[in-house]
Amino acid sequence: MLTITTASASISPPTTPNLQLINRRHLLLLTSLSLSSFSVSDSVATARGLLQMPPPRLTNRYFLVRAGESQYESLGIINTNPVAKTSVDSGLSDKGRNQTLKSALELKAMGACERNCWIWPSITQRAYQAAEIIAAVNGVSRSYIVPEYSFLDARGLGAYEGKELEAISQVYESDSISSTIKPPPIDDGTPNESVADVFVRVTQLMSILETQYSEDTVIIVSPDSDNLTILQAGLVGLDLRRHSELSFGPGEVRYVDPSSIPTYKQPASAVYKCLNPPNCN
């Protein structure tokens, strides 16, 4: 409840128009100050929508899935320009469909959708195709597929666009130095995103999911590995510079356990904690 406290003894009945004007201004000032105080405290109290990383707890159960191999990946080419994300060439290759089918069966074996589930894929062609396969295998209605239009875009690799897939290792070398280093820019519309840039948008995604759902199961389907490795690093408190050590292969499924990191993915160095991502440098 908003209350406005005034000292009634200090505001006597107006005897002249000027005094009435002063008292009105005084009342407006008090009202403005009270509203300002209320607004600040109220916004702090309700600022639960932005997820803190690493989170103390998660209200939902999450599975992370990388879509199977894309047509571009089958040719060994880097393709991260969002302009092409809905094109047929960004869709699953034949091998990618088989990888995704295995993912869907793995999710079924894990009981991911026994009590129903929500599937959140990137609108990128291969990720959405993967979501449809997952839904069909697990008996999930298409109405439970929620396409994500920007937060799950493949990481923009700038001037590496169109190069051979092996060139990604150069990006990861820079990532290991600082989470704020961006790939070189390019003028074809492909973003050049740092690890910190991707961290911001996957955190925004998790904030939406944690606000929108409660005690539900959510399957996040990404077109690439970096979205998922950076997200998982943030969730478990890993140094974001080491995100690539958590790499997802095409079609890989991983259950999110924010309290631990998969043993087979433990970084070589014991120094990997980051309690205030993306400030891990």
PDB file of C-alpha atoms in Angstrom:
ATOM      1  CA  MET A   1       0.000   0.000   0.000  1.00  0.00           C
ATOM      2  CA  LEU A   2       1.349   3.418  -0.906  1.00  0.00           C
ATOM      3  CA  THR A   3       1.192   5.880   1.990  1.00  0.00           C
ATOM      4  CA  ILE A   4       2.023   9.545   1.913  1.00  0.00           C
ATOM      5  CA  THR A   5       3.072  10.944   5.275  1.00  0.00           C
ATOM      6  CA  THR A   6       2.787  14.672   5.828  1.00  0.00           C
ATOM      7  CA  ALA A   7       3.088  16.792   8.918  1.00  0.00           C
ATOM      8  CA  SER A   8      -0.405  18.155   9.090  1.00  0.00           C
ATOM      9  CA  ALA A   9       0.576  20.852  11.565  1.00  0.00           C
ATOM     10  CA  SER A  10       3.020  22.339   9.114  1.00  0.00           C
ATOM     11  CA  ILE A  11       0.420  22.788   6.382  1.00  0.00           C
ATOM     12  CA  SER A  12      -2.162  25.227   7.666  1.00  0.00           C
ATOM     13  CA  PRO A  13      -5.327  26.211   5.771  1.00  0.00           C
ATOM     14  CA  PRO A  14      -4.445  28.542   2.916  1.00  0.00           C
ATOM     15  CA  THR A  15      -5.239  32.165   3.516  1.00  0.00           C
ATOM     16  CA  THR A  16      -3.944  33.553   0.238  1.00  0.00           C
ATOM     17  CA  PRO A  17      -3.688  32.269  -3.343  1.00  0.00           C
ATOM     18  CA  ASN A  18       0.171  32.320  -3.091  1.00  0.00           C
ATOM     19  CA  LEU A  19       0.195  30.238   0.069  1.00  0.00           C
ATOM     20  CA  GLN A  20      -2.253  27.806  -1.530  1.00  0.00           C
ATOM     21  CA  LEU A  21       0.089  27.480  -4.515  1.00  0.00           C
ATOM     22  CA  ILE A  22       3.090  26.836  -2.223  1.00  0.00           C
ATOM     23  CA  ASN A  23       1.202  24.185  -0.266  1.00  0.00           C
ATOM     24  CA  ARG A  24       0.099  22.438  -3.457  1.00  0.00           C
ATOM     25  CA  ARG A  25       3.689  22.399  -4.654  1.00  0.00           C
ATOM     26  CA  HIS A  26       4.779  21.048  -1.266  1.00  0.00           C
ATOM     27  CA  LEU A  27       2.194  18.267  -1.467  1.00  0.00           C
ATOM     28  CA  LEU A  28       3.174  17.397  -5.039  1.00  0.00           C
ATOM     29  CA  LEU A  29       6.824  17.232  -3.999  1.00  0.00           C
ATOM     30  CA  LEU A  30       6.020  14.905  -1.096  1.00  0.00           C
ATOM     31  CA  THR A  31       3.863  12.745  -3.355  1.00  0.00           C
ATOM     32  CA  SER A  32       6.618  12.568  -5.989  1.00  0.00           C
ATOM     33  CA  LEU A  33       9.227  11.565  -3.401  1.00  0.00           C
ATOM     34  CA  SER A  34       6.950   8.904  -1.954  1.00  0.00           C
ATOM     35  CA  LEU A  35       6.148   7.475  -5.387  1.00  0.00           C
ATOM     36  CA  SER A  36       9.833   7.443  -6.287  1.00  0.00           C
ATOM     37  CA  SER A  37      10.688   5.569  -3.107  1.00  0.00           C
ATOM     38  CA  PHE A  38       7.859   3.119  -3.685  1.00  0.00           C
ATOM     39  CA  SER A  39       8.848   2.523  -7.297  1.00  0.00           C
ATOM     40  CA  VAL A  40      12.480   1.747  -6.438  1.00  0.00           C
ATOM     41  CA  SER A  41      11.702  -0.585  -3.548  1.00  0.00           C
ATOM     42  CA  ASP A  42       8.930  -2.292  -5.497  1.00  0.00           C
ATOM     43  CA  SER A  43      11.166  -2.880  -8.521  1.00  0.00           C
ATOM     44  CA  VAL A  44      13.882  -4.362  -6.317  1.00  0.00           C
ATOM     45  CA  ALA A  45      11.385  -6.630  -4.604  1.00  0.00           C
ATOM     46  CA  THR A  46       9.965  -7.915  -7.863  1.00  0.00           C
ATOM     47  CA  ALA A  47      13.210  -8.132  -9.878  1.00  0.00           C
ATOM     48  CA  ARG A  48      13.128 -11.885  -9.741  1.00  0.00           C
ATOM     49  CA  GLY A  49      12.706 -12.222 -13.488  1.00  0.00           C
ATOM     50  CA  LEU A  50      16.439 -11.872 -14.225  1.00  0.00           C
ATOM     51  CA  LEU A  51      18.143 -15.135 -13.333  1.00  0.00           C
ATOM     52  CA  GLN A  52      21.294 -14.894 -11.285  1.00  0.00           C
ATOM     53  CA  MET A  53      24.149 -17.061 -12.524  1.00  0.00           C
ATOM     54  CA  PRO A  54      24.968 -19.519 -11.153  1.00  0.00           C
ATOM     55  CA  PRO A  55      21.417 -19.890  -9.803  1.00  0.00           C
ATOM     56  CA  PRO A  56      20.862 -21.114  -6.226  1.00  0.00           C
ATOM     57  CA  ARG A  57      18.158 -23.376  -7.618  1.00  0.00           C
ATOM     58  CA  LEU A  58      16.050 -23.958 -10.722  1.00  0.00           C
ATOM     59  CA  THR A  59      12.268 -24.233 -10.579  1.00  0.00           C
ATOM     60  CA  ASN A  60      12.094 -26.383 -13.717  1.00  0.00           C
ATOM     61  CA  ARG A  61      13.796 -29.473 -15.087  1.00  0.00           C
ATOM     62  CA  TYR A  62      15.905 -28.819 -18.196  1.00  0.00           C
ATOM     63  CA  PHE A  63      17.394 -30.877 -21.005  1.00  0.00           C
ATOM     64  CA  LEU A  64      19.845 -29.340 -23.469  1.00  0.00           C
ATOM     65  CA  VAL A  65      19.912 -30.674 -27.022  1.00  0.00           C
ATOM     66  CA  ARG A  66      22.117 -29.705 -29.915  1.00  0.00           C
ATOM     67  CA  ALA A  67      20.366 -30.209 -33.238  1.00  0.00           C
ATOM     68  CA  GLY A  68      21.838 -32.837 -35.554  1.00  0.00           C
ATOM     69  CA  GLU A  69      24.226 -32.015 -38.346  1.00  0.00           C
ATOM     70  CA  SER A  70      23.063 -29.317 -40.758  1.00  0.00           C
ATOM     71  CA  GLN A  71      23.434 -29.214 -44.520  1.00  0.00           C
ATOM     72  CA  TYR A  72      26.197 -26.617 -44.173  1.00  0.00           C
ATOM     73  CA  GLU A  73      27.986 -28.679 -41.522  1.00  0.00           C
ATOM     74  CA  SER A  74      27.858 -31.725 -43.778  1.00  0.00           C
ATOM     75  CA  LEU A  75      29.866 -29.653 -46.272  1.00  0.00           C
ATOM     76  CA  GLY A  76      32.312 -28.616 -43.544  1.00  0.00           C
ATOM     77  CA  ILE A  77      31.287 -24.942 -43.766  1.00  0.00           C
ATOM     78  CA  ILE A  78      30.676 -22.451 -40.940  1.00  0.00           C
ATOM     79  CA  ASN A  79      27.262 -20.819 -41.304  1.00  0.00           C
ATOM     80  CA  THR A  80      26.036 -18.485 -38.547  1.00  0.00           C
ATOM     81  CA  ASN A  81      24.437 -15.627 -40.472  1.00  0.00           C
ATOM     82  CA  PRO A  82      20.893 -15.240 -39.056  1.00  0.00           C
ATOM     83  CA  VAL A  83      19.639 -14.144 -42.474  1.00  0.00           C
ATOM     84  CA  ALA A  84      19.907 -17.767 -43.620  1.00  0.00           C
ATOM     85  CA  LYS A  85      18.642 -19.423 -40.448  1.00  0.00           C
ATOM     86  CA  THR A  86      15.255 -20.397 -41.900  1.00  0.00           C
ATOM     87  CA  SER A  87      16.549 -21.472 -45.312  1.00  0.00           C
ATOM     88  CA  VAL A  88      16.436 -25.097 -46.445  1.00  0.00           C
ATOM     89  CA  ASP A  89      20.255 -25.161 -46.510  1.00  0.00           C
ATOM     90  CA  SER A  90      20.216 -24.535 -42.758  1.00  0.00           C
ATOM     91  CA  GLY A  91      18.110 -27.641 -42.236  1.00  0.00           C
ATOM     92  CA  LEU A  92      19.176 -31.089 -41.085  1.00  0.00           C
ATOM     93  CA  SER A  93      21.259 -33.296 -43.336  1.00  0.00           C
ATOM     94  CA  ASP A  94      20.334 -36.973 -43.650  1.00  0.00           C
ATOM     95  CA  LYS A  95      22.968 -37.760 -41.049  1.00  0.00           C
ATOM     96  CA  GLY A  96      21.582 -34.954 -38.894  1.00  0.00           C
ATOM     97  CA  ARG A  97      18.092 -36.448 -38.997  1.00  0.00           C
ATOM     98  CA  ASN A  98      19.442 -39.778 -37.780  1.00  0.00           C
ATOM     99  CA  GLN A  99      21.384 -38.036 -35.020  1.00  0.00           C
ATOM    100  CA  THR A 100      18.259 -36.176 -33.964  1.00  0.00           C
ATOM    101  CA  LEU A 101      16.179 -39.342 -33.988  1.00  0.00           C
ATOM    102  CA  LYS A 102      18.690 -40.862 -31.562  1.00  0.00           C
ATOM    103  CA  SER A 103      18.365 -37.728 -29.428  1.00  0.00           C
ATOM    104  CA  ALA A 104      14.598 -38.087 -29.360  1.00  0.00           C
ATOM    105  CA  LEU A 105      14.841 -41.741 -28.353  1.00  0.00           C
ATOM    106  CA  GLU A 106      17.378 -40.887 -25.676  1.00  0.00           C
ATOM    107  CA  LEU A 107      15.042 -38.259 -24.233  1.00  0.00           C
ATOM    108  CA  LYS A 108      12.266 -40.839 -24.228  1.00  0.00           C
ATOM    109  CA  ALA A 109      14.485 -43.328 -22.384  1.00  0.00           C
ATOM    110  CA  MET A 110      15.309 -40.614 -19.837  1.00  0.00           C
ATOM    111  CA  GLY A 111      11.600 -39.993 -19.245  1.00  0.00           C
ATOM    112  CA  ALA A 112      11.927 -36.365 -20.253  1.00  0.00           C
ATOM    113  CA  CYS A 113       8.315 -36.016 -21.391  1.00  0.00           C
ATOM    114  CA  GLU A 114       6.531 -38.600 -19.242  1.00  0.00           C
ATOM    115  CA  ARG A 115       4.569 -35.799 -17.576  1.00  0.00           C
ATOM    116  CA  ASN A 116       4.578 -33.762 -20.765  1.00  0.00           C
ATOM    117  CA  CYS A 117       7.175 -31.167 -21.597  1.00  0.00           C
ATOM    118  CA  TRP A 118       7.783 -27.902 -23.393  1.00  0.00           C
ATOM    119  CA  ILE A 119      10.184 -27.842 -26.318  1.00  0.00           C
ATOM    120  CA  TRP A 120      11.964 -24.546 -26.966  1.00  0.00           C
ATOM    121  CA  PRO A 121      13.924 -24.663 -30.254  1.00  0.00           C
ATOM    122  CA  SER A 122      15.675 -21.886 -32.082  1.00  0.00           C
ATOM    123  CA  ILE A 123      13.674 -20.858 -35.137  1.00  0.00           C
ATOM    124  CA  THR A 124      16.793 -21.865 -37.100  1.00  0.00           C
ATOM    125  CA  GLN A 125      15.684 -24.529 -39.558  1.00  0.00           C
ATOM    126  CA  ARG A 126      17.697 -27.471 -38.195  1.00  0.00           C
ATOM    127  CA  ALA A 127      16.760 -26.736 -34.583  1.00  0.00           C
ATOM    128  CA  TYR A 128      13.060 -26.481 -35.356  1.00  0.00           C
ATOM    129  CA  GLN A 129      13.174 -29.663 -37.448  1.00  0.00           C
ATOM    130  CA  ALA A 130      14.876 -31.368 -34.508  1.00  0.00           C
ATOM    131  CA  ALA A 131      12.105 -30.154 -32.193  1.00  0.00           C
ATOM    132  CA  GLU A 132       9.462 -31.649 -34.462  1.00  0.00           C
ATOM    133  CA  ILE A 133      11.239 -35.017 -34.436  1.00  0.00           C
ATOM    134  CA  ILE A 134      11.591 -34.910 -30.637  1.00  0.00           C
ATOM    135  CA  ALA A 135       7.912 -34.070 -30.271  1.00  0.00           C
ATOM    136  CA  ALA A 136       6.783 -36.873 -32.606  1.00  0.00           C
ATOM    137  CA  VAL A 137       8.885 -39.546 -30.887  1.00  0.00           C
ATOM    138  CA  ASN A 138       7.872 -38.445 -27.397  1.00  0.00           C
ATOM    139  CA  GLY A 139       4.169 -37.983 -28.119  1.00  0.00           C
ATOM    140  CA  VAL A 140       4.231 -34.238 -27.522  1.00  0.00           C
ATOM    141  CA  SER A 141       1.648 -32.019 -29.203  1.00  0.00           C
ATOM    142  CA  ARG A 142       2.991 -29.438 -31.638  1.00  0.00           C
ATOM    143  CA  SER A 143       1.286 -26.800 -29.493  1.00  0.00           C
ATOM    144  CA  TYR A 144       4.016 -27.479 -26.904  1.00  0.00           C
ATOM    145  CA  ILE A 145       6.751 -26.442 -29.339  1.00  0.00           C
ATOM    146  CA  VAL A 146       7.640 -22.810 -28.635  1.00  0.00           C
ATOM    147  CA  PRO A 147       9.963 -21.343 -31.311  1.00  0.00           C
ATOM    148  CA  GLU A 148      12.587 -18.907 -30.029  1.00  0.00           C
ATOM    149  CA  TYR A 149      13.364 -16.131 -32.488  1.00  0.00           C
ATOM    150  CA  SER A 150      16.646 -14.609 -31.270  1.00  0.00           C
ATOM    151  CA  PHE A 151      18.021 -15.801 -27.914  1.00  0.00           C
ATOM    152  CA  LEU A 152      18.963 -19.203 -29.370  1.00  0.00           C
ATOM    153  CA  ASP A 153      20.468 -18.079 -32.673  1.00  0.00           C
ATOM    154  CA  ALA A 154      23.752 -19.787 -33.469  1.00  0.00           C
ATOM    155  CA  ARG A 155      26.671 -17.748 -32.168  1.00  0.00           C
ATOM    156  CA  GLY A 156      27.672 -15.224 -34.805  1.00  0.00           C
ATOM    157  CA  LEU A 157      31.277 -15.861 -35.821  1.00  0.00           C
ATOM    158  CA  GLY A 158      31.856 -12.775 -37.939  1.00  0.00           C
ATOM    159  CA  ALA A 159      34.691 -13.100 -40.449  1.00  0.00           C
ATOM    160  CA  TYR A 160      34.825 -16.868 -39.910  1.00  0.00           C
ATOM    161  CA  GLU A 161      31.541 -17.142 -41.822  1.00  0.00           C
ATOM    162  CA  GLY A 162      31.982 -19.440 -44.812  1.00  0.00           C
ATOM    163  CA  LYS A 163      35.298 -20.828 -43.614  1.00  0.00           C
ATOM    164  CA  GLU A 164      35.982 -24.486 -42.850  1.00  0.00           C
ATOM    165  CA  LEU A 165      34.595 -25.830 -39.581  1.00  0.00           C
ATOM    166  CA  GLU A 166      38.124 -26.453 -38.284  1.00  0.00           C
ATOM    167  CA  ALA A 167      38.618 -22.675 -38.078  1.00  0.00           C
ATOM    168  CA  ILE A 168      36.345 -22.620 -34.998  1.00  0.00           C
ATOM    169  CA  SER A 169      39.377 -23.768 -32.979  1.00  0.00           C
ATOM    170  CA  GLN A 170      40.851 -20.293 -33.532  1.00  0.00           C
ATOM    171  CA  VAL A 171      37.734 -18.737 -32.013  1.00  0.00           C
ATOM    172  CA  TYR A 172      38.044 -20.976 -28.980  1.00  0.00           C
ATOM    173  CA  GLU A 173      41.681 -19.985 -28.524  1.00  0.00           C
ATOM    174  CA  SER A 174      40.526 -16.374 -28.191  1.00  0.00           C
ATOM    175  CA  ASP A 175      37.672 -17.409 -25.901  1.00  0.00           C
ATOM    176  CA  SER A 176      40.183 -19.036 -23.543  1.00  0.00           C
ATOM    177  CA  ILE A 177      41.957 -15.692 -23.135  1.00  0.00           C
ATOM    178  CA  SER A 178      38.914 -13.535 -22.424  1.00  0.00           C
ATOM    179  CA  SER A 179      35.148 -13.939 -22.608  1.00  0.00           C
ATOM    180  CA  THR A 180      34.891 -10.464 -24.140  1.00  0.00           C
ATOM    181  CA  ILE A 181      37.023 -11.047 -27.256  1.00  0.00           C
ATOM    182  CA  LYS A 182      34.900 -10.953 -30.394  1.00  0.00           C
ATOM    183  CA  PRO A 183      35.676 -12.728 -33.671  1.00  0.00           C
ATOM    184  CA  PRO A 184      36.785 -10.303 -36.413  1.00  0.00           C
ATOM    185  CA  PRO A 185      33.804  -8.477 -37.979  1.00  0.00           C
ATOM    186  CA  ILE A 186      32.437  -8.922 -41.478  1.00  0.00           C
ATOM    187  CA  ASP A 187      30.130  -6.740 -43.577  1.00  0.00           C
ATOM    188  CA  ASP A 188      27.665  -9.422 -44.742  1.00  0.00           C
ATOM    189  CA  GLY A 189      25.357  -9.070 -41.736  1.00  0.00           C
ATOM    190  CA  THR A 190      26.839 -11.918 -39.699  1.00  0.00           C
ATOM    191  CA  PRO A 191      27.210 -10.858 -36.039  1.00  0.00           C
ATOM    192  CA  ASN A 192      30.607 -11.271 -34.359  1.00  0.00           C
ATOM    193  CA  GLU A 193      29.710 -12.340 -30.832  1.00  0.00           C
ATOM    194  CA  SER A 194      31.939 -12.820 -27.838  1.00  0.00           C
ATOM    195  CA  VAL A 195      31.247 -15.421 -25.164  1.00  0.00           C
ATOM    196  CA  ALA A 196      29.925 -12.619 -22.950  1.00  0.00           C
ATOM    197  CA  ASP A 197      27.473 -11.572 -25.681  1.00  0.00           C
ATOM    198  CA  VAL A 198      26.058 -15.090 -25.935  1.00  0.00           C
ATOM    199  CA  PHE A 199      25.958 -15.369 -22.142  1.00  0.00           C
ATOM    200  CA  VAL A 200      23.679 -12.327 -21.952  1.00  0.00           C
ATOM    201  CA  ARG A 201      21.082 -13.777 -24.303  1.00  0.00           C
ATOM    202  CA  VAL A 202      21.055 -17.317 -22.887  1.00  0.00           C
ATOM    203  CA  THR A 203      20.646 -15.796 -19.425  1.00  0.00           C
ATOM    204  CA  GLN A 204      17.688 -13.798 -20.745  1.00  0.00           C
ATOM    205  CA  LEU A 205      16.227 -17.016 -22.140  1.00  0.00           C
ATOM    206  CA  MET A 206      16.563 -18.826 -18.806  1.00  0.00           C
ATOM    207  CA  SER A 207      15.031 -15.850 -17.021  1.00  0.00           C
ATOM    208  CA  ILE A 208      11.962 -16.120 -19.253  1.00  0.00           C
ATOM    209  CA  LEU A 209      11.672 -19.873 -18.746  1.00  0.00           C
ATOM    210  CA  GLU A 210      12.079 -19.669 -14.982  1.00  0.00           C
ATOM    211  CA  THR A 211       9.434 -16.933 -14.845  1.00  0.00           C
ATOM    212  CA  GLN A 212       6.978 -18.497 -17.277  1.00  0.00           C
ATOM    213  CA  TYR A 213       7.025 -22.080 -15.976  1.00  0.00           C
ATOM    214  CA  SER A 214       7.138 -23.750 -12.583  1.00  0.00           C
ATOM    215  CA  GLU A 215       7.978 -27.411 -11.918  1.00  0.00           C
ATOM    216  CA  ASP A 216       7.771 -28.161 -15.640  1.00  0.00           C
ATOM    217  CA  THR A 217      10.178 -29.883 -18.018  1.00  0.00           C
ATOM    218  CA  VAL A 218      11.754 -27.758 -20.753  1.00  0.00           C
ATOM    219  CA  ILE A 219      13.840 -29.101 -23.632  1.00  0.00           C
ATOM    220  CA  ILE A 220      16.084 -26.422 -25.128  1.00  0.00           C
ATOM    221  CA  VAL A 221      17.130 -27.144 -28.727  1.00  0.00           C
ATOM    222  CA  SER A 222      20.060 -25.138 -30.070  1.00  0.00           C
ATOM    223  CA  PRO A 223      21.451 -25.079 -33.616  1.00  0.00           C
ATOM    224  CA  ASP A 224      25.021 -24.986 -32.313  1.00  0.00           C
ATOM    225  CA  SER A 225      27.181 -26.027 -29.384  1.00  0.00           C
ATOM    226  CA  ASP A 226      28.220 -22.605 -28.055  1.00  0.00           C
ATOM    227  CA  ASN A 227      24.781 -21.554 -26.839  1.00  0.00           C
ATOM    228  CA  LEU A 228      24.606 -24.705 -24.746  1.00  0.00           C
ATOM    229  CA  THR A 229      28.186 -24.761 -23.458  1.00  0.00           C
ATOM    230  CA  ILE A 230      28.031 -21.114 -22.383  1.00  0.00           C
ATOM    231  CA  LEU A 231      24.646 -21.692 -20.755  1.00  0.00           C
ATOM    232  CA  GLN A 232      25.830 -24.788 -18.902  1.00  0.00           C
ATOM    233  CA  ALA A 233      29.020 -23.050 -17.799  1.00  0.00           C
ATOM    234  CA  GLY A 234      26.946 -20.239 -16.326  1.00  0.00           C
ATOM    235  CA  LEU A 235      24.526 -22.622 -14.609  1.00  0.00           C
ATOM    236  CA  VAL A 236      27.215 -24.668 -12.868  1.00  0.00           C
ATOM    237  CA  GLY A 237      29.571 -21.764 -12.143  1.00  0.00           C
ATOM    238  CA  LEU A 238      32.350 -22.577 -14.595  1.00  0.00           C
ATOM    239  CA  ASP A 239      34.786 -20.006 -15.889  1.00  0.00           C
ATOM    240  CA  LEU A 240      33.157 -18.994 -19.183  1.00  0.00           C
ATOM    241  CA  ARG A 241      36.557 -18.954 -20.869  1.00  0.00           C
ATOM    242  CA  ARG A 242      36.478 -22.758 -20.600  1.00  0.00           C
ATOM    243  CA  HIS A 243      33.026 -23.187 -22.141  1.00  0.00           C
ATOM    244  CA  SER A 244      34.370 -25.060 -25.194  1.00  0.00           C
ATOM    245  CA  GLU A 245      35.557 -27.873 -22.898  1.00  0.00           C
ATOM    246  CA  LEU A 246      31.850 -28.678 -22.440  1.00  0.00           C
ATOM    247  CA  SER A 247      31.287 -29.032 -26.183  1.00  0.00           C
ATOM    248  CA  PHE A 248      28.130 -30.699 -27.492  1.00  0.00           C
ATOM    249  CA  GLY A 249      28.357 -32.953 -30.514  1.00  0.00           C
ATOM    250  CA  PRO A 250      25.566 -32.855 -33.134  1.00  0.00           C
ATOM    251  CA  GLY A 251      22.500 -34.538 -31.652  1.00  0.00           C
ATOM    252  CA  GLU A 252      23.904 -34.674 -28.110  1.00  0.00           C
ATOM    253  CA  VAL A 253      21.467 -34.580 -25.185  1.00  0.00           C
ATOM    254  CA  ARG A 254      22.373 -33.460 -21.694  1.00  0.00           C
ATOM    255  CA  TYR A 255      20.303 -33.187 -18.532  1.00  0.00           C
ATOM    256  CA  VAL A 256      20.962 -29.973 -16.626  1.00  0.00           C
ATOM    257  CA  ASP A 257      22.241 -30.587 -13.122  1.00  0.00           C
ATOM    258  CA  PRO A 258      23.273 -27.158 -11.793  1.00  0.00           C
ATOM    259  CA  SER A 259      25.013 -28.758  -8.831  1.00  0.00           C
ATOM    260  CA  SER A 260      27.625 -30.599 -10.852  1.00  0.00           C
ATOM    261  CA  ILE A 261      29.427 -30.889 -14.155  1.00  0.00           C
ATOM    262  CA  PRO A 262      29.583 -34.179 -16.077  1.00  0.00           C
ATOM    263  CA  THR A 263      32.686 -36.098 -15.017  1.00  0.00           C
ATOM    264  CA  TYR A 264      33.752 -36.790 -18.582  1.00  0.00           C
ATOM    265  CA  LYS A 265      33.623 -33.075 -19.311  1.00  0.00           C
ATOM    266  CA  GLN A 266      35.689 -31.900 -16.333  1.00  0.00           C
ATOM    267  CA  PRO A 267      38.174 -29.237 -17.472  1.00  0.00           C
ATOM    268  CA  ALA A 268      41.831 -30.260 -17.293  1.00  0.00           C
ATOM    269  CA  SER A 269      42.591 -27.546 -14.760  1.00  0.00           C
ATOM    270  CA  ALA A 270      41.060 -27.599 -11.286  1.00  0.00           C
ATOM    271  CA  VAL A 271      40.733 -23.821 -11.441  1.00  0.00           C
ATOM    272  CA  TYR A 272      37.460 -23.377 -13.243  1.00  0.00           C
ATOM    273  CA  LYS A 273      34.912 -21.796 -10.904  1.00  0.00           C
ATOM    274  CA  CYS A 274      33.290 -18.483 -11.779  1.00  0.00           C
ATOM    275  CA  LEU A 275      30.776 -17.139  -9.284  1.00  0.00           C
ATOM    276  CA  ASN A 276      30.082 -13.891 -11.133  1.00  0.00           C
ATOM    277  CA  PRO A 277      29.791 -14.673 -14.854  1.00  0.00           C
ATOM    278  CA  PRO A 278      30.547 -13.278 -17.355  1.00  0.00           C
ATOM    279  CA  ASN A 279      33.204 -11.511 -15.246  1.00  0.00           C
ATOM    280  CA  CYS A 280      35.552 -14.492 -15.070  1.00  0.00           C
ATOM    281  CA  ASN A 281      38.685 -12.810 -16.373  1.00  0.00           C
TER     282      ASN A 281
END
